[in-house]
């Protein structure tokens, strides 16, 4: 996929569909049920401005994504110049979406400490996101159909002290999610 999906663990053990129900209430006060599920087959999210329909609110920076946000990713290609732009949109978790943010962790380094390096930051991010997975999904990562992704701070933002939060998200490659994955046991 694109930039946000670059950082991920690469193990899928078992696949299960349509497991776990989550409750939500509508504006009318009546209870309705939204089942958490995996929707096989990714939608085409590559195109030009004339052919690609974006769903949700566009975020300007990946750091705008927050805990419990669900999001989609798009790749826009300018046919005249060949320029590529990656876009991320926040969408309602009840709608089909590419991923869901489930944990934010602040790196413990002090402001005076130098950037630890991409490899070390990715290692630390993978560990922290793995540790938080079971509490969010309700099952062990190794038994889940979900993958773990993370968004670590980039070196430039780290060095100016702007951003030291690691954002963890769940997704399924080449598929979309429907409903929140919190407690889904998928």
PDB file of C-alpha atoms in Angstrom:
ATOM      1  CA  UNK A   1       0.000   0.000   0.000  1.00  0.00           C
ATOM      2  CA  UNK A   2       1.314   3.480   0.657  1.00  0.00           C
ATOM      3  CA  UNK A   3       3.268   5.441   3.244  1.00  0.00           C
ATOM      4  CA  UNK A   4       1.279   4.652   6.390  1.00  0.00           C
ATOM      5  CA  UNK A   5       1.313   0.944   5.586  1.00  0.00           C
ATOM      6  CA  UNK A   6       5.098   0.745   5.161  1.00  0.00           C
ATOM      7  CA  UNK A   7       5.661   0.114   8.863  1.00  0.00           C
ATOM      8  CA  UNK A   8       4.018  -3.151   9.864  1.00  0.00           C
ATOM      9  CA  UNK A   9       4.581  -6.538  11.353  1.00  0.00           C
ATOM     10  CA  UNK A  10       4.211  -9.273   8.743  1.00  0.00           C
ATOM     11  CA  UNK A  11       2.484 -12.237  10.391  1.00  0.00           C
ATOM     12  CA  UNK A  12      -1.102 -13.398   9.858  1.00  0.00           C
ATOM     13  CA  UNK A  13      -2.026 -16.595  11.658  1.00  0.00           C
ATOM     14  CA  UNK A  14      -5.720 -17.341  11.382  1.00  0.00           C
ATOM     15  CA  UNK A  15      -8.441 -15.548   9.493  1.00  0.00           C
ATOM     16  CA  UNK A  16     -11.948 -15.202  10.811  1.00  0.00           C
ATOM     17  CA  UNK A  17     -14.819 -13.168   9.450  1.00  0.00           C
ATOM     18  CA  UNK A  18     -17.802 -11.519  11.003  1.00  0.00           C
ATOM     19  CA  UNK A  19     -16.780 -12.155  14.606  1.00  0.00           C
ATOM     20  CA  UNK A  20     -17.702 -10.008  17.598  1.00  0.00           C
ATOM     21  CA  UNK A  21     -20.501  -7.527  17.816  1.00  0.00           C
ATOM     22  CA  UNK A  22     -20.107  -3.969  18.995  1.00  0.00           C
ATOM     23  CA  UNK A  23     -23.026  -1.893  20.146  1.00  0.00           C
ATOM     24  CA  UNK A  24     -23.668   1.676  19.207  1.00  0.00           C
ATOM     25  CA  UNK A  25     -26.699   3.887  19.494  1.00  0.00           C
ATOM     26  CA  UNK A  26     -28.312   5.972  16.794  1.00  0.00           C
ATOM     27  CA  UNK A  27     -29.474   9.551  17.147  1.00  0.00           C
ATOM     28  CA  UNK A  28     -33.032   8.327  17.641  1.00  0.00           C
ATOM     29  CA  UNK A  29     -32.024   6.571  20.856  1.00  0.00           C
ATOM     30  CA  UNK A  30     -32.691   3.111  19.468  1.00  0.00           C
ATOM     31  CA  UNK A  31     -29.973   0.515  19.902  1.00  0.00           C
ATOM     32  CA  UNK A  32     -28.416  -0.835  16.741  1.00  0.00           C
ATOM     33  CA  UNK A  33     -25.669  -3.376  16.261  1.00  0.00           C
ATOM     34  CA  UNK A  34     -22.563  -2.930  14.153  1.00  0.00           C
ATOM     35  CA  UNK A  35     -20.577  -6.087  13.637  1.00  0.00           C
ATOM     36  CA  UNK A  36     -16.860  -5.768  13.308  1.00  0.00           C
ATOM     37  CA  UNK A  37     -15.749  -7.518  10.150  1.00  0.00           C
ATOM     38  CA  UNK A  38     -13.150  -7.781   7.428  1.00  0.00           C
ATOM     39  CA  UNK A  39     -14.258  -6.882   3.911  1.00  0.00           C
ATOM     40  CA  UNK A  40     -12.045  -8.907   1.522  1.00  0.00           C
ATOM     41  CA  UNK A  41     -10.662  -7.193  -1.554  1.00  0.00           C
ATOM     42  CA  UNK A  42      -9.191  -3.732  -1.343  1.00  0.00           C
ATOM     43  CA  UNK A  43     -10.838  -0.922  -3.228  1.00  0.00           C
ATOM     44  CA  UNK A  44      -8.782   0.835  -5.860  1.00  0.00           C
ATOM     45  CA  UNK A  45      -7.422   3.919  -4.163  1.00  0.00           C
ATOM     46  CA  UNK A  46      -5.096   5.039  -6.927  1.00  0.00           C
ATOM     47  CA  UNK A  47      -6.150   7.526  -9.567  1.00  0.00           C
ATOM     48  CA  UNK A  48      -6.224  11.133 -10.629  1.00  0.00           C
ATOM     49  CA  UNK A  49      -8.247  13.984  -9.181  1.00  0.00           C
ATOM     50  CA  UNK A  50     -11.003  13.449 -11.781  1.00  0.00           C
ATOM     51  CA  UNK A  51     -11.507   9.704 -11.221  1.00  0.00           C
ATOM     52  CA  UNK A  52     -10.828   9.184  -7.515  1.00  0.00           C
ATOM     53  CA  UNK A  53     -13.615   9.763  -5.001  1.00  0.00           C
ATOM     54  CA  UNK A  54     -12.346  10.568  -1.523  1.00  0.00           C
ATOM     55  CA  UNK A  55     -14.391   9.604   1.520  1.00  0.00           C
ATOM     56  CA  UNK A  56     -13.995  11.399   4.835  1.00  0.00           C
ATOM     57  CA  UNK A  57     -12.082  14.408   6.079  1.00  0.00           C
ATOM     58  CA  UNK A  58      -8.612  14.918   4.591  1.00  0.00           C
ATOM     59  CA  UNK A  59      -5.828  15.221   7.151  1.00  0.00           C
ATOM     60  CA  UNK A  60      -2.831  17.333   6.209  1.00  0.00           C
ATOM     61  CA  UNK A  61      -0.296  15.450   8.309  1.00  0.00           C
ATOM     62  CA  UNK A  62      -0.230  11.894   9.593  1.00  0.00           C
ATOM     63  CA  UNK A  63       0.150  13.383  13.078  1.00  0.00           C
ATOM     64  CA  UNK A  64      -3.451  14.600  12.925  1.00  0.00           C
ATOM     65  CA  UNK A  65      -4.678  11.012  13.300  1.00  0.00           C
ATOM     66  CA  UNK A  66      -5.816  10.358  16.871  1.00  0.00           C
ATOM     67  CA  UNK A  67      -6.772   7.462  19.095  1.00  0.00           C
ATOM     68  CA  UNK A  68      -9.869   5.604  17.824  1.00  0.00           C
ATOM     69  CA  UNK A  69      -9.776   7.324  14.414  1.00  0.00           C
ATOM     70  CA  UNK A  70     -10.460   5.113  11.420  1.00  0.00           C
ATOM     71  CA  UNK A  71      -8.830   6.141   8.170  1.00  0.00           C
ATOM     72  CA  UNK A  72      -8.449   5.495   4.453  1.00  0.00           C
ATOM     73  CA  UNK A  73      -5.449   6.130   2.247  1.00  0.00           C
ATOM     74  CA  UNK A  74      -5.393   7.309  -1.346  1.00  0.00           C
ATOM     75  CA  UNK A  75      -2.708   7.875  -3.972  1.00  0.00           C
ATOM     76  CA  UNK A  76      -3.354  10.680  -6.443  1.00  0.00           C
ATOM     77  CA  UNK A  77      -1.374  10.685  -9.665  1.00  0.00           C
ATOM     78  CA  UNK A  78      -1.199  13.828 -11.774  1.00  0.00           C
ATOM     79  CA  UNK A  79      -1.434  12.490 -15.331  1.00  0.00           C
ATOM     80  CA  UNK A  80       0.244  15.581 -16.794  1.00  0.00           C
ATOM     81  CA  UNK A  81       3.285  15.784 -14.506  1.00  0.00           C
ATOM     82  CA  UNK A  82       3.394  12.257 -13.065  1.00  0.00           C
ATOM     83  CA  UNK A  83       3.538  13.727  -9.562  1.00  0.00           C
ATOM     84  CA  UNK A  84       2.241  11.425  -6.831  1.00  0.00           C
ATOM     85  CA  UNK A  85       0.433  12.648  -3.713  1.00  0.00           C
ATOM     86  CA  UNK A  86      -0.584  10.407  -0.838  1.00  0.00           C
ATOM     87  CA  UNK A  87      -3.729  11.477   1.001  1.00  0.00           C
ATOM     88  CA  UNK A  88      -5.226  10.195   4.235  1.00  0.00           C
ATOM     89  CA  UNK A  89      -8.839  10.742   5.273  1.00  0.00           C
ATOM     90  CA  UNK A  90     -10.541  10.158   8.621  1.00  0.00           C
ATOM     91  CA  UNK A  91     -13.795   8.211   8.252  1.00  0.00           C
ATOM     92  CA  UNK A  92     -16.551   6.957  10.546  1.00  0.00           C
ATOM     93  CA  UNK A  93     -15.530   3.523  11.853  1.00  0.00           C
ATOM     94  CA  UNK A  94     -18.984   2.158  10.997  1.00  0.00           C
ATOM     95  CA  UNK A  95     -18.136   2.708   7.313  1.00  0.00           C
ATOM     96  CA  UNK A  96     -15.585   0.603   5.411  1.00  0.00           C
ATOM     97  CA  UNK A  97     -12.074   1.797   6.249  1.00  0.00           C
ATOM     98  CA  UNK A  98      -8.447   0.804   5.732  1.00  0.00           C
ATOM     99  CA  UNK A  99      -7.229   1.010   9.330  1.00  0.00           C
ATOM    100  CA  UNK A 100      -8.058   2.007  12.916  1.00  0.00           C
ATOM    101  CA  UNK A 101      -5.831   3.776  15.454  1.00  0.00           C
ATOM    102  CA  UNK A 102      -5.765   1.828  18.723  1.00  0.00           C
ATOM    103  CA  UNK A 103      -2.854   3.198  20.765  1.00  0.00           C
ATOM    104  CA  UNK A 104      -0.639   6.245  21.074  1.00  0.00           C
ATOM    105  CA  UNK A 105       2.630   5.914  22.988  1.00  0.00           C
ATOM    106  CA  UNK A 106       5.066   8.704  23.811  1.00  0.00           C
ATOM    107  CA  UNK A 107       8.699   7.681  23.410  1.00  0.00           C
ATOM    108  CA  UNK A 108      10.504   8.052  26.769  1.00  0.00           C
ATOM    109  CA  UNK A 109      13.539   9.912  25.377  1.00  0.00           C
ATOM    110  CA  UNK A 110      14.193  13.310  26.887  1.00  0.00           C
ATOM    111  CA  UNK A 111      14.253  16.456  24.770  1.00  0.00           C
ATOM    112  CA  UNK A 112      18.074  16.477  24.900  1.00  0.00           C
ATOM    113  CA  UNK A 113      18.472  12.938  23.557  1.00  0.00           C
ATOM    114  CA  UNK A 114      19.349  12.612  19.864  1.00  0.00           C
ATOM    115  CA  UNK A 115      17.200  10.808  17.318  1.00  0.00           C
ATOM    116  CA  UNK A 116      17.644   7.079  18.077  1.00  0.00           C
ATOM    117  CA  UNK A 117      17.687   6.115  14.401  1.00  0.00           C
ATOM    118  CA  UNK A 118      14.973   4.742  12.165  1.00  0.00           C
ATOM    119  CA  UNK A 119      15.710   1.067  12.903  1.00  0.00           C
ATOM    120  CA  UNK A 120      15.685   1.524  16.686  1.00  0.00           C
ATOM    121  CA  UNK A 121      12.532   3.647  16.584  1.00  0.00           C
ATOM    122  CA  UNK A 122      10.774   1.051  14.410  1.00  0.00           C
ATOM    123  CA  UNK A 123      11.848  -1.743  16.788  1.00  0.00           C
ATOM    124  CA  UNK A 124      10.569   0.163  19.818  1.00  0.00           C
ATOM    125  CA  UNK A 125       7.313   1.041  18.012  1.00  0.00           C
ATOM    126  CA  UNK A 126       6.690  -2.581  16.996  1.00  0.00           C
ATOM    127  CA  UNK A 127       7.172  -3.768  20.589  1.00  0.00           C
ATOM    128  CA  UNK A 128       4.865  -1.131  22.105  1.00  0.00           C
ATOM    129  CA  UNK A 129       2.133  -1.670  19.498  1.00  0.00           C
ATOM    130  CA  UNK A 130       2.359  -5.450  19.939  1.00  0.00           C
ATOM    131  CA  UNK A 131       2.042  -5.074  23.732  1.00  0.00           C
ATOM    132  CA  UNK A 132      -1.161  -3.013  23.362  1.00  0.00           C
ATOM    133  CA  UNK A 133      -2.788  -5.227  20.701  1.00  0.00           C
ATOM    134  CA  UNK A 134      -4.495  -7.835  22.918  1.00  0.00           C
ATOM    135  CA  UNK A 135      -6.059  -5.238  25.222  1.00  0.00           C
ATOM    136  CA  UNK A 136      -7.622  -3.526  22.219  1.00  0.00           C
ATOM    137  CA  UNK A 137      -8.681  -6.427  19.968  1.00  0.00           C
ATOM    138  CA  UNK A 138      -9.390  -8.963  22.709  1.00  0.00           C
ATOM    139  CA  UNK A 139      -7.238 -11.766  21.313  1.00  0.00           C
ATOM    140  CA  UNK A 140      -3.549 -12.507  20.877  1.00  0.00           C
ATOM    141  CA  UNK A 141      -1.898 -11.021  17.808  1.00  0.00           C
ATOM    142  CA  UNK A 142      -0.758 -14.458  16.679  1.00  0.00           C
ATOM    143  CA  UNK A 143      -4.383 -15.676  16.580  1.00  0.00           C
ATOM    144  CA  UNK A 144      -5.749 -12.578  14.880  1.00  0.00           C
ATOM    145  CA  UNK A 145      -6.425 -11.844  11.222  1.00  0.00           C
ATOM    146  CA  UNK A 146      -5.379  -8.237  11.864  1.00  0.00           C
ATOM    147  CA  UNK A 147      -1.952  -6.780  11.191  1.00  0.00           C
ATOM    148  CA  UNK A 148      -0.192  -4.177  13.303  1.00  0.00           C
ATOM    149  CA  UNK A 149       1.045  -0.950  11.765  1.00  0.00           C
ATOM    150  CA  UNK A 150       2.659   2.060  13.380  1.00  0.00           C
ATOM    151  CA  UNK A 151       3.557   5.631  12.564  1.00  0.00           C
ATOM    152  CA  UNK A 152       6.813   6.675  14.237  1.00  0.00           C
ATOM    153  CA  UNK A 153       8.034  10.266  14.254  1.00  0.00           C
ATOM    154  CA  UNK A 154      10.364  11.247  11.438  1.00  0.00           C
ATOM    155  CA  UNK A 155      13.877  12.458  12.238  1.00  0.00           C
ATOM    156  CA  UNK A 156      13.209  16.114  11.414  1.00  0.00           C
ATOM    157  CA  UNK A 157      10.231  16.306  13.792  1.00  0.00           C
ATOM    158  CA  UNK A 158      12.118  14.419  16.497  1.00  0.00           C
ATOM    159  CA  UNK A 159      15.117  16.739  16.338  1.00  0.00           C
ATOM    160  CA  UNK A 160      13.066  19.912  16.769  1.00  0.00           C
ATOM    161  CA  UNK A 161      11.076  18.264  19.564  1.00  0.00           C
ATOM    162  CA  UNK A 162       7.823  18.578  17.659  1.00  0.00           C
ATOM    163  CA  UNK A 163       6.639  14.992  17.716  1.00  0.00           C
ATOM    164  CA  UNK A 164       7.608  11.925  19.753  1.00  0.00           C
ATOM    165  CA  UNK A 165       4.354   9.973  19.722  1.00  0.00           C
ATOM    166  CA  UNK A 166       4.152   6.537  18.112  1.00  0.00           C
ATOM    167  CA  UNK A 167       0.692   5.834  16.682  1.00  0.00           C
ATOM    168  CA  UNK A 168      -0.398   2.175  16.483  1.00  0.00           C
ATOM    169  CA  UNK A 169      -3.091   0.975  14.087  1.00  0.00           C
ATOM    170  CA  UNK A 170      -4.685  -2.283  12.923  1.00  0.00           C
ATOM    171  CA  UNK A 171      -5.407  -3.236   9.316  1.00  0.00           C
ATOM    172  CA  UNK A 172      -5.683  -6.212   6.954  1.00  0.00           C
ATOM    173  CA  UNK A 173      -3.619  -6.073   3.738  1.00  0.00           C
ATOM    174  CA  UNK A 174      -5.698  -5.897   0.553  1.00  0.00           C
ATOM    175  CA  UNK A 175      -8.935  -5.659   2.569  1.00  0.00           C
ATOM    176  CA  UNK A 176     -10.994  -3.130   4.455  1.00  0.00           C
ATOM    177  CA  UNK A 177     -12.426  -3.188   7.949  1.00  0.00           C
ATOM    178  CA  UNK A 178     -15.999  -2.462   8.950  1.00  0.00           C
ATOM    179  CA  UNK A 179     -16.916  -1.429  12.480  1.00  0.00           C
ATOM    180  CA  UNK A 180     -14.436  -0.845  15.267  1.00  0.00           C
ATOM    181  CA  UNK A 181     -11.967  -3.628  15.924  1.00  0.00           C
ATOM    182  CA  UNK A 182     -12.022  -2.855  19.658  1.00  0.00           C
ATOM    183  CA  UNK A 183     -13.000  -6.065  21.450  1.00  0.00           C
ATOM    184  CA  UNK A 184     -13.775  -7.759  18.116  1.00  0.00           C
ATOM    185  CA  UNK A 185     -11.491 -10.780  18.684  1.00  0.00           C
ATOM    186  CA  UNK A 186     -10.907 -10.855  14.926  1.00  0.00           C
TER     187      UNK A 186
END
